[in-house]
Short mmCIF file of C-alpha atoms and ligand atoms in Angstrom, two decimals:
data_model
loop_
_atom_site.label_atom_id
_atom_site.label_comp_id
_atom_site.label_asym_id
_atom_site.label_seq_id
_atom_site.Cartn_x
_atom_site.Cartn_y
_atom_site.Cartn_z
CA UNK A 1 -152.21 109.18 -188.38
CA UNK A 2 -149.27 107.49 -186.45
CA UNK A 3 -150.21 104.13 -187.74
CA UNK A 4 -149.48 104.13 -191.35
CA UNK A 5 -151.93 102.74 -194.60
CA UNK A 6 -150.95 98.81 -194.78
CA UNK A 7 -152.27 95.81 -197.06
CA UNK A 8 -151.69 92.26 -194.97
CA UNK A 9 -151.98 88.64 -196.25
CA UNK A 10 -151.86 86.70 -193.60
CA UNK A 11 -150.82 83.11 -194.16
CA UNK A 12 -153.69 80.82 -194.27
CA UNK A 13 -151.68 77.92 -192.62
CA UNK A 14 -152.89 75.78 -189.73
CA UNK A 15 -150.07 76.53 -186.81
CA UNK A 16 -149.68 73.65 -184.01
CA UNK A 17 -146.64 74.75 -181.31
CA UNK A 18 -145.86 72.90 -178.15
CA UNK A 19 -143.85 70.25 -176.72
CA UNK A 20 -144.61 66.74 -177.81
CA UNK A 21 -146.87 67.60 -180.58
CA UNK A 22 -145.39 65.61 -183.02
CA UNK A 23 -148.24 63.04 -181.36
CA UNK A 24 -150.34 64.73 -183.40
CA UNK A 25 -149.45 64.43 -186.70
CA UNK A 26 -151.41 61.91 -187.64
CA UNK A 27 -154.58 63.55 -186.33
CA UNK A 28 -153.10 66.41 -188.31
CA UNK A 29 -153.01 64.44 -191.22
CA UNK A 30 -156.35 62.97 -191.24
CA UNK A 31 -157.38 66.59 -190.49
CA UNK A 32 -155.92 67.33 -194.25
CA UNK A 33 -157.73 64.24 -195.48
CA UNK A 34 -154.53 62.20 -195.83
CA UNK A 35 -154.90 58.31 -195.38
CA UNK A 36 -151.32 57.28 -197.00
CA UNK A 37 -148.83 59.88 -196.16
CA UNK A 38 -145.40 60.07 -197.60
CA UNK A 39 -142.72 61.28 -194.76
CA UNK A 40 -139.91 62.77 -196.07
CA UNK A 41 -136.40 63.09 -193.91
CA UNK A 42 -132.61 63.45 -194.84
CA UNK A 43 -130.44 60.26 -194.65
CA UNK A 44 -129.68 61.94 -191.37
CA UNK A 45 -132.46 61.99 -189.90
CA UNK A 46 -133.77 58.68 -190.99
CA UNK A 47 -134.79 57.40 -187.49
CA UNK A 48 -136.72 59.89 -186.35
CA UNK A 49 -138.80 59.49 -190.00
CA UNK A 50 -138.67 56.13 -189.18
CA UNK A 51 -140.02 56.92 -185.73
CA UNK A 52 -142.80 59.10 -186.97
CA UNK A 53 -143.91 56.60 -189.88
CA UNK A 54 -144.32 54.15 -187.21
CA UNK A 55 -147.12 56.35 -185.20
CA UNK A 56 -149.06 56.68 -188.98
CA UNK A 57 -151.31 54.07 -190.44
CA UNK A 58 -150.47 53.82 -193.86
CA UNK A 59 -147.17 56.30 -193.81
CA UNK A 60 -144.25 55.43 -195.95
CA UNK A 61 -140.75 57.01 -195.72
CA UNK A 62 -138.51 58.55 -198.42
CA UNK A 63 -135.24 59.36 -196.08
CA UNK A 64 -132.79 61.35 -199.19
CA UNK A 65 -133.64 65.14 -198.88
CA UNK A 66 -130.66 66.79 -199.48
CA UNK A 67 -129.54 70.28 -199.33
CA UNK A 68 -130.78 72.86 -202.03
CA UNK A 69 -133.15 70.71 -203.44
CA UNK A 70 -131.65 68.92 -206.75
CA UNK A 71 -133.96 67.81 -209.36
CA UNK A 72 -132.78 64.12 -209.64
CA UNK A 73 -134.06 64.13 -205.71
CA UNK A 74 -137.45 65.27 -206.57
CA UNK A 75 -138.09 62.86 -209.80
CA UNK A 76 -136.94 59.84 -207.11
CA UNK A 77 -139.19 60.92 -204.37
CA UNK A 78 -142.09 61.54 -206.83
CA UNK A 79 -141.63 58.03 -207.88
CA UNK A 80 -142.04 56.49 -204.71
CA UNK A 81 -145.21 58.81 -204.17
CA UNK A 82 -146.57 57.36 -207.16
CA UNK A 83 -146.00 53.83 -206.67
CA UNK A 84 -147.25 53.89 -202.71
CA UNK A 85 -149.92 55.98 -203.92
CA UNK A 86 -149.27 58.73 -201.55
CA UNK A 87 -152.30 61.59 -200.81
CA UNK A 88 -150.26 63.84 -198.55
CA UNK A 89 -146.75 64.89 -197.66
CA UNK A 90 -145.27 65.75 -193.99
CA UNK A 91 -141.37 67.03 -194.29
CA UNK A 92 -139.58 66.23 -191.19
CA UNK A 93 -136.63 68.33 -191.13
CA UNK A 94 -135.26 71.25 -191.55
CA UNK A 95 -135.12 73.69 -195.14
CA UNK A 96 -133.58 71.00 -197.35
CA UNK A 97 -136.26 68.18 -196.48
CA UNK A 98 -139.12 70.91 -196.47
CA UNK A 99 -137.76 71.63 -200.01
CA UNK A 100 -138.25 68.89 -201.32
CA UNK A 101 -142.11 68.62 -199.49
CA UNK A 102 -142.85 71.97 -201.48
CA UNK A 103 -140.94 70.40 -204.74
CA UNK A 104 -143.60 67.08 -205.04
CA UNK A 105 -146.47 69.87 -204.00
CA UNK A 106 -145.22 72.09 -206.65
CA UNK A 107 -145.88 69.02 -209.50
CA UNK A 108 -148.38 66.98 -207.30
CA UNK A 109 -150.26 69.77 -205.66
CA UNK A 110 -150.68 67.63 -202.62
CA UNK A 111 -151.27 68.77 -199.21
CA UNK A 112 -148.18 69.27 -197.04
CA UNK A 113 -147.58 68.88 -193.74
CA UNK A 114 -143.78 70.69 -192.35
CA UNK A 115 -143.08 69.90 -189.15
CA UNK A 116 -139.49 72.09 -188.89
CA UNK A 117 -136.40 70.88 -186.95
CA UNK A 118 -134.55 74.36 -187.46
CA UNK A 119 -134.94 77.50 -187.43
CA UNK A 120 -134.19 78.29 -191.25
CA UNK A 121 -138.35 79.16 -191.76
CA UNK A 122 -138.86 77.67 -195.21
CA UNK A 123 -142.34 76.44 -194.26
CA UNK A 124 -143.62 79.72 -193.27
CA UNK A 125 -142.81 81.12 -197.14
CA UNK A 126 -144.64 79.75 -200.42
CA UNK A 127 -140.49 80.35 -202.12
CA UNK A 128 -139.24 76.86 -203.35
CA UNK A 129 -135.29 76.89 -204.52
CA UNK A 130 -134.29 73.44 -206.48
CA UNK A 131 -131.11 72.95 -208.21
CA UNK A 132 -130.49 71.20 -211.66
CA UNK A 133 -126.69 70.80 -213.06
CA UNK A 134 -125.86 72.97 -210.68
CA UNK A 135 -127.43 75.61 -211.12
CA UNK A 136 -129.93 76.94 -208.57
CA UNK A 137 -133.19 78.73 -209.38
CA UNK A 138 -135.89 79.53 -207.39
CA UNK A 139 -139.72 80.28 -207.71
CA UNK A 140 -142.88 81.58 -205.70
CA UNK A 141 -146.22 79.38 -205.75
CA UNK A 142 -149.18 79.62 -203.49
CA UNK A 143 -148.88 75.66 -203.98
CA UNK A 144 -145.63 74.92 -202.06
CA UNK A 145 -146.70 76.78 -198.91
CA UNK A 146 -147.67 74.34 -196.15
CA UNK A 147 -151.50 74.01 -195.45
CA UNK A 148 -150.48 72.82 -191.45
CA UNK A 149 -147.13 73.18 -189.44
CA UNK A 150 -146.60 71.46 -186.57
CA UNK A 151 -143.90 73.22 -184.05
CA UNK A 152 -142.31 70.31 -181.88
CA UNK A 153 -139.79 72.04 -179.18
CA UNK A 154 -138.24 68.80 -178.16
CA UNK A 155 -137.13 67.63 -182.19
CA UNK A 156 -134.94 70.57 -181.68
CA UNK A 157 -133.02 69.42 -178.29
CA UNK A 158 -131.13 67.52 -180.99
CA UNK A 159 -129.98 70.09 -183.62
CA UNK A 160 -126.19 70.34 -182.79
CA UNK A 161 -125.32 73.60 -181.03
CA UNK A 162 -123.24 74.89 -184.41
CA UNK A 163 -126.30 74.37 -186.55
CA UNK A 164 -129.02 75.78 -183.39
CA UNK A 165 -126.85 79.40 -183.83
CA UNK A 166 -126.29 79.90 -187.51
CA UNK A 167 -130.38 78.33 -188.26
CA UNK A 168 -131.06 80.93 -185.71
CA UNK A 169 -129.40 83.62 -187.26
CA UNK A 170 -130.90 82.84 -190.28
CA UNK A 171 -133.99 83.66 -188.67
CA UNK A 172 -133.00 87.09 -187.61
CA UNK A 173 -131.96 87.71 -190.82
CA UNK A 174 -135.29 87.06 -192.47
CA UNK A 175 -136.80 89.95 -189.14
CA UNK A 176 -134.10 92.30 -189.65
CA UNK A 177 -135.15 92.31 -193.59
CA UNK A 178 -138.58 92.51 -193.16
CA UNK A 179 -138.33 95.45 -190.43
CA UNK A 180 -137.05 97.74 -193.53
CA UNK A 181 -138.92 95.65 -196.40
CA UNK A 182 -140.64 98.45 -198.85
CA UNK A 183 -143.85 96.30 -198.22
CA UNK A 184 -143.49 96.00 -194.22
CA UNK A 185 -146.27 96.60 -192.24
CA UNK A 186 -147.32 96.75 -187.97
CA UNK A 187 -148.14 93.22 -188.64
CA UNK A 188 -144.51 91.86 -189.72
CA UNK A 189 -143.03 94.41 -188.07
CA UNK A 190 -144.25 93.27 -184.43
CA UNK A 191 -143.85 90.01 -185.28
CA UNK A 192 -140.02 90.87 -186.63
CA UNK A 193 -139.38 92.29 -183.43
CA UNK A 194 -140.96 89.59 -181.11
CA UNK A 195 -138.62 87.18 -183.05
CA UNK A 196 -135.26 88.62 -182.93
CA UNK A 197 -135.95 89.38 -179.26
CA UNK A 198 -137.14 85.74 -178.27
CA UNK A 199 -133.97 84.01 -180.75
CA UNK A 200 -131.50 86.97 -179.17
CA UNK A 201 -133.07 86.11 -175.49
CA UNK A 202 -132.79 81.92 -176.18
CA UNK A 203 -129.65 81.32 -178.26
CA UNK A 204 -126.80 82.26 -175.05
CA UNK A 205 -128.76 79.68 -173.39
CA UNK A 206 -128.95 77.43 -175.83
CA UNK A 207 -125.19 77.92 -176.85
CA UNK A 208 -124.44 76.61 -173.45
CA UNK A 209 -127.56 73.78 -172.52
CA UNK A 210 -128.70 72.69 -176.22
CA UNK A 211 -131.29 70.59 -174.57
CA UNK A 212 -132.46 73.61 -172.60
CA UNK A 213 -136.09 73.25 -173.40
CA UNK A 214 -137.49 76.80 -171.99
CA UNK A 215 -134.87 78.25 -174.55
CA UNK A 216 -136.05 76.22 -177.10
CA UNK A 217 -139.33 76.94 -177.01
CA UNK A 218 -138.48 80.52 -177.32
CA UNK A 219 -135.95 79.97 -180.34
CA UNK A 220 -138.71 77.78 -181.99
CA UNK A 221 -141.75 80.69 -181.61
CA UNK A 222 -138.70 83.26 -182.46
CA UNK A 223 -138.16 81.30 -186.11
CA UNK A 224 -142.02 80.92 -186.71
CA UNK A 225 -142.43 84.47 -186.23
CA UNK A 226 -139.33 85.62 -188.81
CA UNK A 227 -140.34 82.46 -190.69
CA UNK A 228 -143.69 84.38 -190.89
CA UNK A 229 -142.09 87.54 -191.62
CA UNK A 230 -140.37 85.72 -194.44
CA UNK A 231 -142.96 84.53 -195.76
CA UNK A 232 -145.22 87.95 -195.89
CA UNK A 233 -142.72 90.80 -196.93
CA UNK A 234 -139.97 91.19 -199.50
CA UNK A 235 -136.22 90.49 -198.61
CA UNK A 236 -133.63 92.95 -199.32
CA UNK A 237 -129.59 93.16 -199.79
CA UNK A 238 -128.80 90.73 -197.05
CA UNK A 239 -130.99 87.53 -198.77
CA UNK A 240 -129.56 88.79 -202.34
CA UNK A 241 -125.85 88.03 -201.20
CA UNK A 242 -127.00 85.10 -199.56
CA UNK A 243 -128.57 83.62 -202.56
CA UNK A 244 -125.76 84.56 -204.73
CA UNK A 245 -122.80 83.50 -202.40
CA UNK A 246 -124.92 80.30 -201.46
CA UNK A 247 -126.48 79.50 -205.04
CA UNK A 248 -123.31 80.03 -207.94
CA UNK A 249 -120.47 79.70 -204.92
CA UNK A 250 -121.13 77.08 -203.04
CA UNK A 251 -121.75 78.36 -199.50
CA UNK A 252 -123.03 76.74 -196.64
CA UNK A 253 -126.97 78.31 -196.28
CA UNK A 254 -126.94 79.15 -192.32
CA UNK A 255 -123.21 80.06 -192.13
CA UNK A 256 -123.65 82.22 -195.17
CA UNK A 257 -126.74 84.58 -193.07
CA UNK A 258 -124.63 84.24 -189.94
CA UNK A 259 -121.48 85.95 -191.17
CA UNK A 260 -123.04 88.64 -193.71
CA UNK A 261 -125.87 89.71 -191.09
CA UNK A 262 -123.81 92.35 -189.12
CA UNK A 263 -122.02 93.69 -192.49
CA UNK A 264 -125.71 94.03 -193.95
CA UNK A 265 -126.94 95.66 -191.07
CA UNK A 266 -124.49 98.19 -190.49
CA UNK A 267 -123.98 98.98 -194.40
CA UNK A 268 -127.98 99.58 -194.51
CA UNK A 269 -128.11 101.44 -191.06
CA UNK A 270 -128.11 104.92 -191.88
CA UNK A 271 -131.31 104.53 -194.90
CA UNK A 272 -133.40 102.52 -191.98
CA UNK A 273 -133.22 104.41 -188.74
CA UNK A 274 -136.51 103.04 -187.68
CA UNK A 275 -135.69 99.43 -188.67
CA UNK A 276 -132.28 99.94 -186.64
CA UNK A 277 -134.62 101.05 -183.69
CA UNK A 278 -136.58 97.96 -183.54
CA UNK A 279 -133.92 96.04 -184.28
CA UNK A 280 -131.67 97.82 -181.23
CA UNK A 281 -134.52 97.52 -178.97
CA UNK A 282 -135.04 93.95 -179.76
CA UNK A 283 -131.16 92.74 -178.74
CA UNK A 284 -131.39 94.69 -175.93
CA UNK A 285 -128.26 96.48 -177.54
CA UNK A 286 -127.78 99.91 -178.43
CA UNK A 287 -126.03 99.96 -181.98
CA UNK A 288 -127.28 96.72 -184.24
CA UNK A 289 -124.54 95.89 -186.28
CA UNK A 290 -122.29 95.78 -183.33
CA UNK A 291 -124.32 94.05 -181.33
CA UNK A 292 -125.69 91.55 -184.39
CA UNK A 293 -121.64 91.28 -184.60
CA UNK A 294 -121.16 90.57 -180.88
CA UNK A 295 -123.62 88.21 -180.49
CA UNK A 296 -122.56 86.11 -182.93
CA UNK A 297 -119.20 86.16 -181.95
CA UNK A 298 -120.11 85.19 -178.11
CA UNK A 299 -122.07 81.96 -179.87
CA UNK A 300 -119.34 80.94 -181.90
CA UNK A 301 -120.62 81.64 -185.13
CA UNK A 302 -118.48 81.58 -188.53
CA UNK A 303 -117.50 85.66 -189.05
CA UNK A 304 -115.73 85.41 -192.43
CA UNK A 305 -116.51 84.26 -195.91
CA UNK A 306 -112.92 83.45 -195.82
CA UNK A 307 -113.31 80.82 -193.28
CA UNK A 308 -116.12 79.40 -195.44
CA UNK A 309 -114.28 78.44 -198.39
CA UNK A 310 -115.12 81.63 -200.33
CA UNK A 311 -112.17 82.18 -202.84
CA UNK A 312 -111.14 85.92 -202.64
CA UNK A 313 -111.07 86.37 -206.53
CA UNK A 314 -114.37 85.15 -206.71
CA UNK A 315 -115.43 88.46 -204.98
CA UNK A 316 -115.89 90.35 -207.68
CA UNK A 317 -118.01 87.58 -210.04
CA UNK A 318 -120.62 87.91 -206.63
CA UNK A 319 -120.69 91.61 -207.00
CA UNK A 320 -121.64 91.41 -210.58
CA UNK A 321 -124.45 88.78 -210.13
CA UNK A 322 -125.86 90.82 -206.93
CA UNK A 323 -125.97 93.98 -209.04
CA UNK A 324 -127.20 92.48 -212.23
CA UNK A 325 -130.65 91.22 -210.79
CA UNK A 326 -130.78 93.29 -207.17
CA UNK A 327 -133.70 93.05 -204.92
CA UNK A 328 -135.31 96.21 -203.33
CA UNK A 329 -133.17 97.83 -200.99
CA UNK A 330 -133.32 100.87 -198.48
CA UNK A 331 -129.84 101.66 -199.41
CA UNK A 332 -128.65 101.99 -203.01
CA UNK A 333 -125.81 100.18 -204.34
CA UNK A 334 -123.29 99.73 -207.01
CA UNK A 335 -120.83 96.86 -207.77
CA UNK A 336 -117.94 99.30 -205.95
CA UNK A 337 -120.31 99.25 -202.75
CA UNK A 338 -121.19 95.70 -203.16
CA UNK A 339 -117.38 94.64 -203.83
CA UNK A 340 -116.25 96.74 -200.55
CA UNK A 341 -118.99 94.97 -198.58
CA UNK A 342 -117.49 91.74 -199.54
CA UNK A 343 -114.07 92.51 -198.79
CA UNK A 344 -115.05 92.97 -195.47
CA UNK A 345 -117.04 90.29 -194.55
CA UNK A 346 -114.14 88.48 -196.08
P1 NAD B 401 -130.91 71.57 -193.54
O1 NAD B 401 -132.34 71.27 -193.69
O2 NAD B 401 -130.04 71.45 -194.75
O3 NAD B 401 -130.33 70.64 -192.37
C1 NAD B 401 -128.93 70.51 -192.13
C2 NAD B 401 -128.63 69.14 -191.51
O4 NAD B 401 -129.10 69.12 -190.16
C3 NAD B 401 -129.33 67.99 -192.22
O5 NAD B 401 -128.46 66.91 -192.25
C4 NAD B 401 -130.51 67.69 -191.32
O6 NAD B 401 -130.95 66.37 -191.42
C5 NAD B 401 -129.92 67.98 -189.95
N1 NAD B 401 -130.92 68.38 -188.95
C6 NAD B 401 -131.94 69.24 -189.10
N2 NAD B 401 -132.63 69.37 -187.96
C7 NAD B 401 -132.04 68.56 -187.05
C8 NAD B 401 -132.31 68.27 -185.69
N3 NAD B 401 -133.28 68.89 -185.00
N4 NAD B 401 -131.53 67.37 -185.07
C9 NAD B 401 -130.50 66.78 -185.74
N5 NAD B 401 -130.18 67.04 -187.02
C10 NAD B 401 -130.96 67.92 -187.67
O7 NAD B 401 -130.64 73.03 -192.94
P2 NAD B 401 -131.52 74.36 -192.96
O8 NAD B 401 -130.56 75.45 -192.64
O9 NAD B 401 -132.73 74.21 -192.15
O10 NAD B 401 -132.02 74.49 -194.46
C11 NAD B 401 -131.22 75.03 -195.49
C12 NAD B 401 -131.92 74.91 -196.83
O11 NAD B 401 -133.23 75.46 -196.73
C13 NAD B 401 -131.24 75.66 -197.94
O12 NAD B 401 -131.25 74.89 -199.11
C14 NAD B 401 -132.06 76.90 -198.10
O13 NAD B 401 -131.98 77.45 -199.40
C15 NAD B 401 -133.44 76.40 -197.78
N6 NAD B 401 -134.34 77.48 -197.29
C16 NAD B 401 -135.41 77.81 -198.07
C17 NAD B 401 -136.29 78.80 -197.67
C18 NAD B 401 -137.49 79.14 -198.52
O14 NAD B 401 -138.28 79.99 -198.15
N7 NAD B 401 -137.66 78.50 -199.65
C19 NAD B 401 -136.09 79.47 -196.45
C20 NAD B 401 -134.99 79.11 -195.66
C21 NAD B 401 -134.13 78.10 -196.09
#
C-alpha cells in the first residue's frame, strides 16, 4: 500500500478567497445570522475597521487588539459586546486581533468571522494564547475556531514588506512542522507542500513590489494552506522554541519563526528524510535548511536571536522550559542539544 492508513478532520469552516471580498462581509455575516456585529482591529488598523463598520448595518468597532492577547483586553472588549449587544464577531487583522475574536468566542461562544491581514494563520487553528501578568498560556477549543474566513488579497498590499516576510515565514514554519508531524497525513501533507511552494514562489516578489497583487494572492492561498496545516496536525520542536522564546522572553512572534526556521530544519533533517524531500522540492532548492537559510537572508529577514533582544544568559532558562514540557518531535532532544541549538541561532 504506498498510500499509508490516515484519520482527517477537516475544518468545518466556510473559506471565501479573492480580491475585493471584503464586500462581502456583511452578506457573510447575515449568512452566520449576525444583525449587530462587533469588528475588532488594532489601534493600527483603526481605519480600515472603521472602513469596514461603515459597509455593516448595525456594526460597532472595538479598535485595541494587541499582541498576545492580555486578559485586561478581553474583559474591555467583552464589555463593549455586552453593552452594544453584539451577536457576532469579525477580527480584522492579523494573529493579535484574531486573538482576541477567539478570546470573546471562547466566553461568549459567538460566531466569528476572521478576515486575516497576515500570514501568521491563527484563524485556520481552534489554539487561543492570552496573557495575564505576564504570563502567557494557551488552550485548544472547538469554540475559538472561526465558523467563516474571508481571504481579501488587496488588505495585504498594505502589510509593510518587514512584516509580509517574517508573517510569511511563519507560515512555512507551521508546513515544514506539519510535513514531519507524528499525526500528518496526504491531506496536510499536500497542502504543506502547495504552501511553502506558493509563499517560497511569492515572497522575492513581494520583497521587491509589496503591492504586487499576483504575488499576493499566492502568499495569501500559501498561509491558508499552512494555516490549515496548523490547524489539523501537531507542531513539533520549531513551535516549542517559539512559544518559549516568544511567551517567558519576550520575542517578537514572526521574527522569532523567521530566525529559528533554518536551525530547526537542519537540526531535525536527518530523523525526517521524507519531510526534507517535500520540503526541498517545494523551494525549488536542494538542501532545506540552507535554502530555508538563504531565502531568508535574500528577503531581509532577522537571522539571530541576538539581534532580537534575546539576552545570551537567558539561553539556558529557554532550554530548561523547552525540555521540561516538549512537544512531539522526530528528533530527540536533551537540554545539551537544545542549549547548542540556541547558541547558534544566537
Ligand atoms: P499582529 O496581528 O500582531 O500584527 C502586527 C501589526 O501589524 C499590528 O499592528 C497590526 O495591526 C499590523 N497589521 C496587520 N496586518 C496589516 C496589514 N495588512 N496592513 C498594515 N498593518 C497590518 O501580527 P501576527 O504576526 O499576524 O500575529 C501574531 C500573534 O498571533 C501572536 O500573538 C501569536 O501568538 C498569534 N498567533 C496565534 C496562532 C494560533 O493558532 N492561536 C497562530 C499564529 C499566530
Amino acid at each position: 500500500m504506498t498510500t499509508p492508513a490516515f484519520t482527517y478532520a477537516g475544518s468545518p469552516a466556510r473559506i471565501v478567497f479573492g480580491e475585493g471580498t471584503l464586500a462581502r462581509v456583511g452578506d457573510e455575516v447575515a449568512r452566520l445570522g449576525g444583525t449587530r456585529p462587533i469588528v475588532l482591529a488594532t489601534a493600527q488598523q483603526r481605519a480600515a475597521g472603521e472602513a469596514l463598520c461603515a459597509q455593516i448595518a448595525g456594526a460597532g468597532l472595538f479598535a485595541e487588539a494587541a499582541m498576545h492577547t492580555p486578559v485586561e483586553v478581553t474583559d474591555r472588549a467583552l464589555g463593549y459586546v455586552r453593552e452594544r449587544g453584539g451577536d457576532c464577531l469579525v477580527a480584522l487583522g492579523g494573529g493579535s486581533t484574531i486573538g482576541l475574536g477567539k478570546a470573546i468566542a471562547y466566553r461568549t461562544d459567538l460566531a466569528q468571522l476572521a478576515v486575516p491581514t497576515t500570514y501568521a494563520g491563527s484563524e485556520a487553528t481552534s489554539v487561543l494564547g492570552q496573557s495575564e501578568a505576564g504570563r502567557k498560556t494557551t488552550l485548544r477549543d472547538p469554540k475559538v475556531l472561526p465558523e467563516t474566513i474571508v481571504y481579501d488579497v488587496l488588505l495585504t498590499l498594505t502589510l509593510p514588506r518587514a512584516l509580509s516576510v517574517t508573517s510569511a515565514l511563519n507560515a512555512i514554519a507551521h508546513a515544514v512542522e506539519g510535513l514531519y508531524a507524528h499525526d500528518g497525513n496526504p491531506v496536510t501533507s499536500a497542502l504543506a507542500e502547495q504552501g511553502i511552494a506558493a509563499l517560497a514562489r511569492a515572497l522575492p516578489t513581494i520583497a521587491q513590489r509589496h503591492d504586487d497583487r499576483d504575488a499576493r494572492s499566492d502568499a495569501l492561498f500559501g498561509a491558508w494552506a499552512c494555516g490549515t496545516v496548523l490547524g489539523s496536525v501537531a507542531m513539533g520542536l520549531h513551535h516549542k522554541l517559539c512559544h518559549v522564546l516568544g511567551g517567558s522572553f519576550g520575542l517578537p512572534h514572526a521574527e522569532t519563526h523567521a530566525v529559528m526556521l533554518p536551525h530547526v530544519v537542519a537540526f531535525n533533517a536527518a530523523a525526517a528524510p521524507d519531510a526534507m524531500a517535500r520540503i526541498a522540492r517545494a523551494l525549488g532548492m536542494p538542501d532545506p535548511a540552507t535554502g530555508l537559510a538563504n531565502l531568508a537572508r535574500q528577503l531581509g529577514a532577522p537571522t539571530q536571536l541576538r539581534a532580537l533582544g534575546l539576552a545570551q544568559d537567558a539561553i539556558d532558562h529557554a532550554a530548561e522550559l523547552v525540555v521540561a514540557s516538549p512537544y512531539r518531535n522526530p528528533r530527540e532532544f536533551d537540554r545539551a542539544a537544545i542549549r547548542e541549538l540556541l547558541i547558534s541561532a544566537y
